[in-house]
Tab-separated table of C-alpha atoms in Angstrom:
chain	number	residue	atom	x	y	z
A	1179	MET	CA	-45.472	15.705	-15.380
A	1180	ILE	CA	-42.747	14.515	-12.572
A	1181	ASN	CA	-43.276	10.930	-11.469
A	1182	LYS	CA	-40.304	9.301	-10.459
A	1183	GLN	CA	-41.785	6.229	-9.288
A	1184	ILE	CA	-40.290	2.932	-11.551
A	1185	SER	CA	-41.641	-0.550	-11.608
A	1186	SER	CA	-39.446	-2.494	-10.129
A	1187	PRO	CA	-35.681	-2.597	-8.878
A	1188	ALA	CA	-34.483	-4.284	-11.895
A	1189	GLU	CA	-35.624	-1.462	-14.078
A	1190	ALA	CA	-34.394	1.072	-11.300
A	1191	VAL	CA	-30.750	-0.801	-11.584
A	1192	ALA	CA	-30.549	-1.742	-15.175
A	1193	ASP	CA	-28.348	1.205	-16.303
A	1194	ILE	CA	-25.459	1.013	-13.916
A	1195	PHE	CA	-22.426	0.529	-15.861
A	1196	ASP	CA	-19.173	-1.952	-15.740
A	1197	GLY	CA	-16.269	-0.008	-13.580
A	1198	ALA	CA	-19.304	2.704	-11.437
A	1199	THR	CA	-18.790	3.782	-8.296
A	1200	VAL	CA	-21.977	3.068	-6.332
A	1201	MET	CA	-22.544	4.188	-3.121
A	1202	VAL	CA	-24.936	2.276	-1.193
A	1203	GLY	CA	-27.095	3.553	2.051
A	1204	GLY	CA	-26.899	0.954	5.535
A	1205	PHE	CA	-24.834	0.760	8.512
A	1206	GLY	CA	-24.708	-2.821	9.018
A	1207	GLU	CA	-28.336	-4.219	8.403
A	1208	ALA	CA	-30.182	-0.540	8.736
A	1209	GLY	CA	-30.998	0.673	5.982
A	1210	SER	CA	-29.478	-1.623	3.892
A	1211	PRO	CA	-31.412	-1.362	0.387
A	1212	ILE	CA	-31.046	-4.987	0.172
A	1213	GLU	CA	-33.783	-5.810	-2.796
A	1214	LEU	CA	-31.828	-3.003	-4.637
A	1215	ILE	CA	-28.519	-4.761	-4.212
A	1216	HIS	CA	-30.176	-7.769	-4.976
A	1217	ALA	CA	-31.488	-6.713	-8.486
A	1218	LEU	CA	-28.200	-5.599	-9.031
A	1219	ILE	CA	-26.386	-8.705	-8.675
A	1220	ASP	CA	-29.159	-10.345	-11.050
A	1221	GLN	CA	-28.371	-7.214	-13.535
A	1222	GLY	CA	-24.721	-8.311	-13.842
A	1223	ALA	CA	-22.802	-5.007	-13.493
A	1224	THR	CA	-19.275	-5.581	-12.545
A	1225	ASN	CA	-15.681	-4.080	-11.665
A	1226	LEU	CA	-17.764	-1.946	-9.028
A	1227	THR	CA	-15.754	0.559	-6.470
A	1228	LEU	CA	-18.232	-0.128	-3.383
A	1229	VAL	CA	-19.062	2.880	-0.660
A	1230	ASN	CA	-20.744	1.508	2.069
A	1231	ASN	CA	-19.372	1.961	5.956
A	1232	ASN	CA	-18.637	-2.211	5.849
A	1233	THR	CA	-19.162	-5.193	3.793
A	1234	GLY	CA	-21.920	-7.087	4.667
A	1235	THR	CA	-22.723	-9.932	6.310
A	1236	GLY	CA	-23.597	-13.709	5.850
A	1237	GLU	CA	-24.096	-14.569	1.974
A	1238	VAL	CA	-26.633	-11.746	1.246
A	1239	GLY	CA	-26.826	-8.144	0.069
A	1240	LEU	CA	-23.925	-6.432	0.042
A	1241	ALA	CA	-21.868	-9.562	0.827
A	1242	ALA	CA	-23.554	-11.598	-1.741
A	1243	LEU	CA	-22.637	-8.396	-4.294
A	1244	ILE	CA	-18.800	-8.851	-2.935
A	1245	LYS	CA	-19.015	-12.430	-3.468
A	1246	ALA	CA	-19.982	-12.435	-6.750
A	1247	GLY	CA	-17.081	-10.877	-7.925
A	1248	ARG	CA	-18.488	-7.652	-8.990
A	1249	VAL	CA	-16.609	-5.784	-6.229
A	1250	SER	CA	-12.994	-4.550	-7.521
A	1251	LYS	CA	-12.713	-1.773	-4.707
A	1252	MET	CA	-14.096	-1.226	-1.072
A	1253	ILE	CA	-14.115	2.229	0.283
A	1254	CYS	CA	-15.328	1.653	3.817
A	1255	SER	CA	-14.363	2.437	7.715
A	1256	PHE	CA	-15.273	-0.869	9.323
A	1257	PRO	CA	-15.040	-4.240	6.785
A	1258	ARG	CA	-14.307	-6.627	9.956
A	1259	THR	CA	-17.860	-7.766	11.418
A	1260	ALA	CA	-18.955	-10.388	13.325
A	1261	ASN	CA	-20.762	-12.646	10.438
A	1262	SER	CA	-18.584	-10.775	7.672
A	1263	THR	CA	-16.387	-13.830	5.968
A	1264	VAL	CA	-16.749	-12.740	2.457
A	1265	PHE	CA	-14.772	-9.579	2.463
A	1266	PRO	CA	-12.042	-10.922	4.567
A	1267	LYS	CA	-11.261	-13.710	1.733
A	1268	LEU	CA	-11.222	-11.523	-1.235
A	1269	TYR	CA	-9.519	-8.851	0.274
A	1270	HIS	CA	-6.551	-11.668	0.947
A	1271	SER	CA	-6.736	-12.807	-2.166
A	1272	GLY	CA	-6.285	-9.079	-3.704
A	1273	LYS	CA	-9.484	-9.703	-5.808
A	1274	THR	CA	-10.952	-6.575	-3.701
A	1275	LYS	CA	-8.997	-3.296	-2.972
A	1276	LEU	CA	-9.742	-1.588	0.246
A	1277	GLU	CA	-9.558	1.854	0.818
A	1278	LEU	CA	-10.002	2.838	4.781
A	1279	VAL	CA	-11.428	5.769	5.957
A	1280	PRO	CA	-12.440	6.973	9.403
A	1281	GLN	CA	-16.268	6.706	9.560
A	1282	GLY	CA	-16.897	10.806	9.589
A	1283	THR	CA	-14.345	11.453	7.229
A	1284	LEU	CA	-16.402	9.300	4.844
A	1285	ALA	CA	-19.675	10.955	5.946
A	1286	GLU	CA	-18.110	14.103	5.365
A	1287	ARG	CA	-16.197	13.298	1.877
A	1288	ILE	CA	-19.651	12.254	0.521
A	1289	ARG	CA	-21.362	15.708	2.306
A	1290	ALA	CA	-18.743	17.637	0.611
A	1291	GLY	CA	-19.013	15.514	-2.781
A	1292	GLY	CA	-22.695	16.256	-2.862
A	1293	ALA	CA	-22.458	19.652	-2.202
A	1294	GLY	CA	-19.948	20.828	-4.664
A	1295	ILE	CA	-17.078	21.107	-2.154
A	1296	PRO	CA	-14.506	19.774	-3.723
A	1297	ALA	CA	-11.959	19.001	-0.270
A	1298	PHE	CA	-11.849	19.646	3.362
A	1299	TYR	CA	-9.329	19.907	6.202
A	1300	THR	CA	-9.857	17.641	8.907
A	1301	ALA	CA	-7.976	16.802	12.350
A	1302	THR	CA	-8.972	13.283	12.340
A	1303	SER	CA	-6.496	10.696	11.415
A	1304	PHE	CA	-3.504	12.922	11.886
A	1305	GLY	CA	-0.630	11.628	13.678
A	1306	THR	CA	-1.920	8.057	12.114
A	1307	PRO	CA	-1.258	5.588	9.586
A	1308	LEU	CA	-4.429	6.628	7.477
A	1309	ALA	CA	-2.917	10.170	7.101
A	1310	GLU	CA	0.303	9.183	5.623
A	1311	GLY	CA	1.016	10.986	2.878
A	1312	LYS	CA	-1.846	13.347	2.813
A	1313	GLU	CA	-1.523	16.860	2.791
A	1314	VAL	CA	-1.493	18.583	6.462
A	1315	ARG	CA	-1.914	21.972	7.085
A	1316	THR	CA	-1.677	23.722	10.184
A	1317	ILE	CA	-4.393	26.000	11.092
A	1318	ASP	CA	-4.683	28.199	14.295
A	1319	GLY	CA	-1.813	26.083	15.507
A	1320	ARG	CA	-3.504	22.883	15.421
A	1321	ASP	CA	-2.511	19.908	12.540
A	1322	TYR	CA	-5.168	19.132	9.945
A	1323	VAL	CA	-5.350	16.534	6.872
A	1324	LEU	CA	-6.761	17.133	3.476
A	1325	GLU	CA	-9.630	14.674	2.310
A	1326	TYR	CA	-11.259	15.087	-1.049
A	1327	GLY	CA	-15.150	14.666	-1.285
A	1328	LEU	CA	-16.784	11.703	-3.052
A	1329	THR	CA	-19.305	11.649	-5.184
A	1330	ALA	CA	-20.590	8.469	-7.202
A	1331	ASP	CA	-21.946	7.676	-10.384
A	1332	PHE	CA	-25.101	5.609	-8.788
A	1333	THR	CA	-26.470	5.607	-5.227
A	1334	LEU	CA	-28.915	3.126	-3.874
A	1335	ILE	CA	-30.844	3.712	-0.463
A	1336	LYS	CA	-33.693	2.733	1.501
A	1337	GLY	CA	-36.481	4.855	2.554
A	1338	ILE	CA	-39.434	3.936	4.990
A	1339	VAL	CA	-41.659	6.815	3.061
A	1340	ALA	CA	-41.263	8.632	-0.364
A	1341	ASP	CA	-43.755	10.332	-2.662
A	1342	THR	CA	-43.368	10.331	-6.412
A	1343	TYR	CA	-41.272	13.721	-6.286
A	1344	GLY	CA	-38.635	11.889	-4.653
A	1345	ASN	CA	-38.843	12.903	-1.340
A	1346	VAL	CA	-38.058	10.453	1.240
A	1347	ILE	CA	-38.278	9.554	5.335
A	1348	TYR	CA	-36.358	6.887	7.015
A	1349	ASN	CA	-36.536	4.722	10.012
A	1350	LYS	CA	-34.922	5.623	12.995
A	1351	THR	CA	-31.405	4.252	12.616
A	1352	ALA	CA	-31.454	3.273	9.284
A	1353	ARG	CA	-31.292	6.995	8.265
A	1354	ASN	CA	-27.389	6.720	8.761
A	1355	PHE	CA	-25.273	8.019	4.926
A	1356	ALA	CA	-28.836	7.341	3.310
A	1357	PRO	CA	-29.025	11.290	2.666
A	1358	VAL	CA	-25.692	12.258	2.519
A	1359	MET	CA	-25.000	9.845	-0.326
A	1360	ALA	CA	-28.622	10.798	-2.135
A	1361	MET	CA	-26.854	13.924	-2.334
A	1362	ALA	CA	-23.504	12.657	-3.973
A	1363	GLY	CA	-24.969	10.281	-6.616
A	1364	LYS	CA	-25.289	11.462	-10.065
A	1365	VAL	CA	-28.563	8.820	-10.079
A	1366	THR	CA	-29.712	8.099	-6.715
A	1367	ILE	CA	-32.321	5.464	-6.530
A	1368	ALA	CA	-34.589	4.574	-3.391
A	1369	GLN	CA	-36.142	2.119	-2.437
A	1370	ALA	CA	-39.172	2.516	0.097
A	1371	ALA	CA	-41.743	0.486	1.727
A	1372	THR	CA	-44.574	3.280	0.821
A	1373	ILE	CA	-44.757	5.466	-1.689
A	1374	LEU	CA	-47.265	8.678	-1.836
A	1375	HIS	CA	-48.564	11.002	-4.323
A	1376	PRO	CA	-46.637	14.598	-3.500
A	1377	GLY	CA	-48.278	16.245	-0.839
A	1378	GLY	CA	-48.924	12.727	1.207
A	1379	LEU	CA	-45.775	13.825	2.986
A	1380	ASP	CA	-45.852	16.895	5.223
A	1381	PRO	CA	-42.853	19.364	4.297
A	1382	GLU	CA	-41.605	19.718	8.028
A	1383	ILE	CA	-40.906	15.959	8.272
A	1384	ILE	CA	-38.801	15.291	4.909
A	1385	ILE	CA	-35.367	14.445	5.299
A	1386	THR	CA	-34.193	13.930	1.393
A	1387	PRO	CA	-35.393	16.742	-0.704
A	1388	GLY	CA	-36.314	14.914	-3.773
A	1389	ILE	CA	-33.804	17.159	-5.798
A	1390	PHE	CA	-31.459	14.468	-4.864
A	1391	VAL	CA	-33.659	11.439	-5.724
A	1392	ASN	CA	-34.023	10.068	-9.472
A	1393	ARG	CA	-36.103	7.291	-8.739
A	1394	VAL	CA	-38.456	5.633	-6.233
A	1395	VAL	CA	-39.151	1.617	-6.202
A	1396	HIS	CA	-41.696	0.456	-4.116
A	1397	VAL	CA	-40.411	-2.622	-2.064
A	1398	GLU	CA	-43.159	-3.074	0.323
A	1399	ASN	CA	-42.050	-5.429	2.634
A	1400	PRO	CA	-38.154	-5.188	2.487
A	1401	GLU	CA	-36.106	-8.373	3.739
A	1402	TYR	CA	-33.931	-7.819	6.820
A	1403	GLU	CA	-29.842	-9.015	6.396
A	1404	SER	CA	-30.029	-10.916	10.050
A	1405	GLU	CA	-32.930	-12.571	9.878
A	1406	LEU	CA	-31.870	-13.663	5.959
A	1407	VAL	CA	-28.691	-15.101	7.413
A	1408	LEU	CA	-30.148	-16.523	10.425
A	1409	SER	CA	-32.217	-18.512	7.965
A	1410	GLY	CA	-29.292	-19.447	6.046
A	1411	ALA	CA	-30.382	-17.625	2.875
A	1412	THR	CA	-27.891	-16.854	0.315
A	1413	TYR	CA	-28.243	-14.527	-2.749
A	1414	PRO	CA	-28.779	-15.704	-5.690
A	1415	SER	CA	-30.171	-19.040	-3.499
B	1394	MET	CA	-11.065	-28.409	44.463
B	1395	THR	CA	-9.055	-25.793	42.411
B	1396	THR	CA	-8.332	-23.010	44.530
B	1397	GLU	CA	-9.824	-19.468	43.288
B	1398	GLN	CA	-7.247	-16.890	41.929
B	1399	GLU	CA	-6.255	-14.000	43.987
B	1400	VAL	CA	-7.893	-11.082	42.147
B	1401	ILE	CA	-6.500	-7.689	42.995
B	1402	GLY	CA	-8.312	-4.608	42.036
B	1403	ARG	CA	-11.656	-3.384	40.244
B	1404	THR	CA	-13.163	-5.672	38.279
B	1405	ARG	CA	-15.025	-4.677	35.249
B	1406	GLU	CA	-18.227	-3.452	36.488
B	1407	GLN	CA	-16.358	-1.746	39.182
B	1408	MET	CA	-14.318	0.075	36.886
B	1409	ALA	CA	-17.670	1.405	35.058
B	1410	GLU	CA	-19.254	2.306	38.225
B	1411	ARG	CA	-15.681	4.139	38.821
B	1412	VAL	CA	-15.480	6.209	35.402
B	1413	ALA	CA	-19.633	6.994	35.922
B	1414	GLN	CA	-18.965	8.712	39.527
B	1415	ASP	CA	-16.568	11.357	37.481
B	1416	ILE	CA	-18.911	12.450	34.589
B	1417	PRO	CA	-20.755	15.727	35.093
B	1418	ASP	CA	-24.572	15.716	35.329
B	1419	GLY	CA	-26.187	16.724	31.962
B	1420	SER	CA	-23.088	15.221	29.825
B	1421	TYR	CA	-23.651	14.144	26.022
B	1422	VAL	CA	-21.611	10.736	25.764
B	1423	ASN	CA	-20.660	8.682	23.409
B	1424	LEU	CA	-19.050	5.411	24.898
B	1425	GLY	CA	-16.957	2.779	22.755
B	1426	ILE	CA	-18.122	-0.870	22.366
B	1427	GLY	CA	-16.942	-3.533	25.429
B	1428	ILE	CA	-15.925	-2.348	28.437
B	1429	PRO	CA	-17.323	1.211	28.373
B	1430	GLU	CA	-20.733	0.101	27.798
B	1431	LEU	CA	-21.014	-0.884	30.994
B	1432	ILE	CA	-20.427	2.555	32.425
B	1433	ALA	CA	-24.277	3.155	31.623
B	1434	HIS	CA	-25.561	0.838	34.336
B	1435	TYR	CA	-24.155	2.746	36.930
B	1436	VAL	CA	-24.996	6.389	35.912
B	1437	PRO	CA	-24.931	8.029	40.063
B	1438	GLU	CA	-28.443	9.093	41.817
B	1439	GLY	CA	-29.271	12.489	40.541
B	1440	ARG	CA	-27.444	12.689	37.648
B	1441	GLU	CA	-28.847	12.518	33.992
B	1442	PHE	CA	-26.173	11.502	31.101
B	1443	ILE	CA	-27.645	11.603	27.517
B	1444	TYR	CA	-25.849	8.862	25.062
B	1445	HIS	CA	-24.756	9.546	21.375
B	1446	THR	CA	-24.464	6.341	19.088
B	1447	GLU	CA	-22.504	7.680	15.774
B	1448	ASN	CA	-24.335	5.962	13.990
B	1449	GLY	CA	-27.533	8.624	14.325
B	1450	LEU	CA	-28.860	8.866	17.652
B	1451	LEU	CA	-28.969	11.114	20.669
B	1452	GLY	CA	-30.468	9.520	23.365
B	1453	MET	CA	-29.584	5.892	23.286
B	1454	GLY	CA	-31.746	3.919	26.050
B	1455	PRO	CA	-30.976	0.114	26.967
B	1456	SER	CA	-31.020	-2.848	25.575
B	1457	PRO	CA	-33.960	-4.661	24.589
B	1458	GLU	CA	-35.030	-7.407	26.219
B	1459	VAL	CA	-33.458	-10.435	24.537
B	1460	GLY	CA	-34.510	-11.555	21.373
B	1461	GLY	CA	-36.369	-8.043	21.217
B	1462	GLY	CA	-36.082	-4.827	19.414
B	1463	GLU	CA	-35.352	-3.767	15.815
B	1464	PRO	CA	-33.112	-4.544	13.408
B	1465	GLU	CA	-33.146	-0.584	12.206
B	1466	LEU	CA	-33.008	0.597	15.772
B	1467	ILE	CA	-29.050	-0.040	16.520
B	1468	ASN	CA	-26.055	1.232	18.123
B	1469	ALA	CA	-22.780	1.773	16.514
B	1470	GLY	CA	-21.674	-2.152	17.472
B	1471	LYS	CA	-24.437	-3.098	15.473
B	1472	ARG	CA	-26.608	-4.412	18.815
B	1473	ARG	CA	-30.036	-4.069	19.261
B	1474	VAL	CA	-30.907	-0.612	21.311
B	1475	THR	CA	-33.893	1.450	22.416
B	1476	ALA	CA	-34.459	5.081	22.287
B	1477	ILE	CA	-35.553	7.071	25.188
B	1478	SER	CA	-38.341	9.224	25.250
B	1479	GLY	CA	-36.757	12.322	23.791
B	1480	ALA	CA	-34.434	10.658	21.591
B	1481	CYS	CA	-33.732	12.389	18.165
B	1482	TYR	CA	-32.293	10.621	15.083
B	1483	PHE	CA	-29.920	12.308	12.540
B	1484	HIS	CA	-27.778	11.147	9.558
B	1485	HIS	CA	-24.305	10.006	9.337
B	1486	ALA	CA	-22.634	13.521	8.543
B	1487	ASP	CA	-24.550	15.094	11.269
B	1488	SER	CA	-23.738	12.881	14.357
B	1489	PHE	CA	-20.115	13.297	12.978
B	1490	ALA	CA	-20.270	17.159	13.286
B	1491	MET	CA	-21.782	16.924	16.856
B	1492	ILE	CA	-18.179	14.634	17.321
B	1493	ARG	CA	-15.622	16.464	15.393
B	1494	GLY	CA	-17.659	20.115	16.161
B	1495	GLY	CA	-17.187	19.778	19.715
B	1496	HIS	CA	-20.478	19.341	20.957
B	1497	ILE	CA	-20.189	15.339	22.580
B	1498	ASP	CA	-18.619	16.358	26.177
B	1499	LEU	CA	-16.856	12.819	26.685
B	1500	CYS	CA	-16.056	9.328	25.099
B	1501	VAL	CA	-14.837	6.653	26.956
B	1502	LEU	CA	-13.283	4.134	24.663
B	1503	GLY	CA	-11.068	0.642	25.146
B	1504	ALA	CA	-7.377	0.500	24.731
B	1505	LEU	CA	-4.696	-1.637	22.908
B	1506	GLN	CA	-1.803	0.816	24.240
B	1507	VAL	CA	-2.196	4.282	25.961
B	1508	ALA	CA	1.720	6.502	25.688
B	1509	GLU	CA	2.580	8.905	28.438
B	1510	ASN	CA	1.949	11.993	26.438
B	1511	GLY	CA	-1.735	10.519	25.473
B	1512	ASP	CA	-1.473	8.850	22.261
B	1513	LEU	CA	-4.125	6.476	21.566
B	1514	ALA	CA	-3.692	3.259	20.229
B	1515	ASN	CA	-6.843	1.205	19.852
B	1516	TRP	CA	-7.823	0.021	16.336
B	1517	SER	CA	-5.178	-1.839	14.819
B	1518	THR	CA	-2.502	-4.483	16.329
B	1519	GLY	CA	-0.918	-3.878	12.404
B	1520	GLY	CA	-0.504	-7.496	11.801
B	1521	ALA	CA	0.168	-8.082	8.805
B	1522	ASP	CA	-3.069	-10.644	8.364
B	1523	ALA	CA	-5.188	-8.591	9.866
B	1524	ILE	CA	-7.976	-6.575	8.278
B	1525	PRO	CA	-7.854	-2.744	9.143
B	1526	ALA	CA	-11.000	-1.642	10.713
B	1527	VAL	CA	-10.798	1.897	12.076
B	1528	GLY	CA	-14.995	2.820	12.514
B	1529	GLY	CA	-15.351	6.082	13.948
B	1530	ALA	CA	-12.523	5.855	16.732
B	1531	MET	CA	-10.137	8.563	14.743
B	1532	ASP	CA	-12.919	11.250	14.460
B	1533	LEU	CA	-14.339	10.355	18.379
B	1534	VAL	CA	-10.395	10.842	19.606
B	1535	ALA	CA	-9.843	14.252	17.480
B	1536	GLY	CA	-13.198	15.785	17.995
B	1537	VAL	CA	-14.659	15.072	21.618
B	1538	LYS	CA	-13.915	17.334	24.587
B	1539	THR	CA	-12.237	14.599	26.624
B	1540	ILE	CA	-11.521	10.878	26.141
B	1541	TYR	CA	-11.529	8.965	28.825
B	1542	VAL	CA	-9.875	5.108	28.588
B	1543	ILE	CA	-11.075	2.530	30.451
B	1544	THR	CA	-9.183	-1.007	30.180
B	1545	GLN	CA	-7.513	-3.746	32.398
B	1546	HIS	CA	-3.858	-2.366	33.133
B	1547	ASN	CA	-2.732	-5.429	31.435
B	1548	THR	CA	-2.766	-7.283	28.210
B	1549	LYS	CA	-3.618	-11.002	28.863
B	1550	ASP	CA	-0.209	-12.149	28.700
B	1551	GLY	CA	0.771	-9.491	31.071
B	1552	GLN	CA	2.161	-7.033	28.868
B	1553	PRO	CA	1.581	-2.796	30.259
B	1554	LYS	CA	-0.862	-1.022	27.809
B	1555	LEU	CA	0.190	2.232	29.569
B	1556	VAL	CA	3.966	2.417	27.681
B	1557	GLU	CA	6.638	5.412	26.884
B	1558	ARG	CA	5.499	5.126	23.110
B	1559	CYS	CA	2.630	2.828	21.465
B	1560	SER	CA	4.102	0.345	19.262
B	1561	PHE	CA	0.924	-0.269	17.434
B	1562	PRO	CA	-0.553	1.977	14.761
B	1563	LEU	CA	-2.137	5.267	16.517
B	1564	THR	CA	-5.693	6.184	16.561
B	1565	GLY	CA	-4.671	9.852	17.365
B	1566	VAL	CA	-2.070	11.870	19.016
B	1567	ASN	CA	-2.199	13.390	22.472
B	1568	VAL	CA	-5.975	13.274	22.880
B	1569	VAL	CA	-6.691	11.161	26.017
B	1570	SER	CA	-6.949	12.733	29.124
B	1571	ARG	CA	-7.746	10.243	32.275
B	1572	ILE	CA	-7.444	6.291	31.990
B	1573	TYR	CA	-9.300	3.992	34.982
B	1574	THR	CA	-7.589	0.703	35.010
B	1575	ASP	CA	-8.604	-2.561	37.281
B	1576	LEU	CA	-5.443	-0.775	39.319
B	1577	ALA	CA	-5.847	2.685	39.107
B	1578	VAL	CA	-6.850	5.921	37.833
B	1579	ILE	CA	-4.183	7.495	35.784
B	1580	GLU	CA	-4.495	11.540	34.660
B	1581	VAL	CA	-1.988	12.352	31.477
B	1582	SER	CA	-0.193	15.378	32.432
B	1583	GLU	CA	2.422	17.134	30.895
B	1584	LYS	CA	4.885	15.146	33.202
B	1585	GLY	CA	3.615	11.983	32.130
B	1586	PHE	CA	1.569	9.536	34.126
B	1587	GLN	CA	0.024	11.145	37.064
B	1588	LEU	CA	-1.428	8.553	39.635
B	1589	VAL	CA	-4.672	9.675	40.876
B	1590	GLU	CA	-5.785	6.985	42.516
B	1591	LEU	CA	-5.315	3.339	43.536
B	1592	SER	CA	-7.926	0.919	43.400
B	1593	PRO	CA	-8.921	-0.669	46.782
B	1594	GLY	CA	-5.857	-2.879	48.370
B	1595	VAL	CA	-3.094	-2.121	45.271
B	1596	SER	CA	-0.129	-0.581	46.230
B	1597	PHE	CA	2.157	2.107	44.072
B	1598	GLU	CA	4.727	-0.170	43.861
B	1599	TYR	CA	2.259	-3.074	42.470
B	1600	VAL	CA	1.011	-0.910	39.734
B	1601	GLN	CA	4.422	0.656	39.066
B	1602	GLU	CA	5.869	-2.804	37.942
B	1603	ARG	CA	2.859	-3.455	35.710
B	1604	THR	CA	3.334	-0.175	33.991
B	1605	GLY	CA	5.452	0.355	30.784
B	1606	ALA	CA	6.425	3.854	32.127
B	1607	LYS	CA	7.388	5.938	34.981
B	1608	LEU	CA	4.418	6.665	36.858
B	1609	LEU	CA	3.937	9.795	39.319
B	1610	PRO	CA	2.936	9.310	42.707
B	1611	ILE	CA	-0.171	11.014	44.426
B	1612	PRO	CA	1.392	14.699	45.288
B	1613	SER	CA	1.324	14.240	49.427
B	1614	LYS	CA	-0.881	16.747	50.893
């Protein structure tokens, strides 16, 4: 019998190990699996390589994980956001390394990683500092930069509805990186506000097929980063 | 009483309105953060544009009322937006397939510098203290069919933004086709900066003095 539902965020992230690469869905607060991130902070794994478009805001969620000193390297496209103060400090002190990747290249590296494609050529970044040291190939008269696929030991994402087979649908622009990250994670953990039995979701509307998801966790009323930051919340409080 | 400083050329709103006039009906358009966002307020009568935001929405509508909207319906600048009737959502790899695959017709971006060969610098001043952040700018300039720049002609301290060669780190090589500033509309041609139109009340000499490269005059008819 297949039932991927796990009883709590804590249980779902229990085996994330020191030194793991962890992809975290979300673009800003949209799609940020904040309860799974907080469970990872409680769990204590450290020396993580984190993949996310941003570096979080305030001192909750992603920013709290970084502030707790658990992240040795960030792979992201835009680490500089209003209200984002935690990462800059650690970056300047050299405690957290940064691999800056153009946003579309980041998405495609993750998609490629999940699709079994080791590398690809893209025109993005050719002739810029982000292409320095990278292999370049001219195809049909245009120059392209070689970029490598990206995979992770664990992926944390947030859906709005999932079923116990691991099928997931999302809420509006909360979808962003989650579908490709789900493909690229060896172990993909999805939190969702509603979890249904198989058949509860119309097969025609499923966005992430269950084969890409290993664990689903029910988080009925997920928190939003902006609301937590506005209320002055920190994690742990 | 202080006297108001003389204002020459177009305001930000007038610049945005001027760009909008050049966007064909039915275009799929990606607007950068800042002045480019104003363009959406000036869609000419009888035309329809569909706005793409790279975080996964085609059919972005206007901002919700202050205090309204929802945290998971946002634009690339992470501000709350609305979705028009007929909009669709998609994941990031599909969104950048639209960009990189040449499916988006036009992108309008801000600039730190534009060179006379169309090189664009708009993501980093290269300062040692600055945390580098690139977002989707490099993908947009590499993949969208047409790239327009909308920018003040000069920096706040009077330095030209239109130059022979960019001194700041590049976003893309030979990518910009047109530049809309407070002073002029300029095309990037094979021969360099080709003046297309002067803003009302602005002379060629005035613009040339404020441009860091040779400006080719409008050909006489």
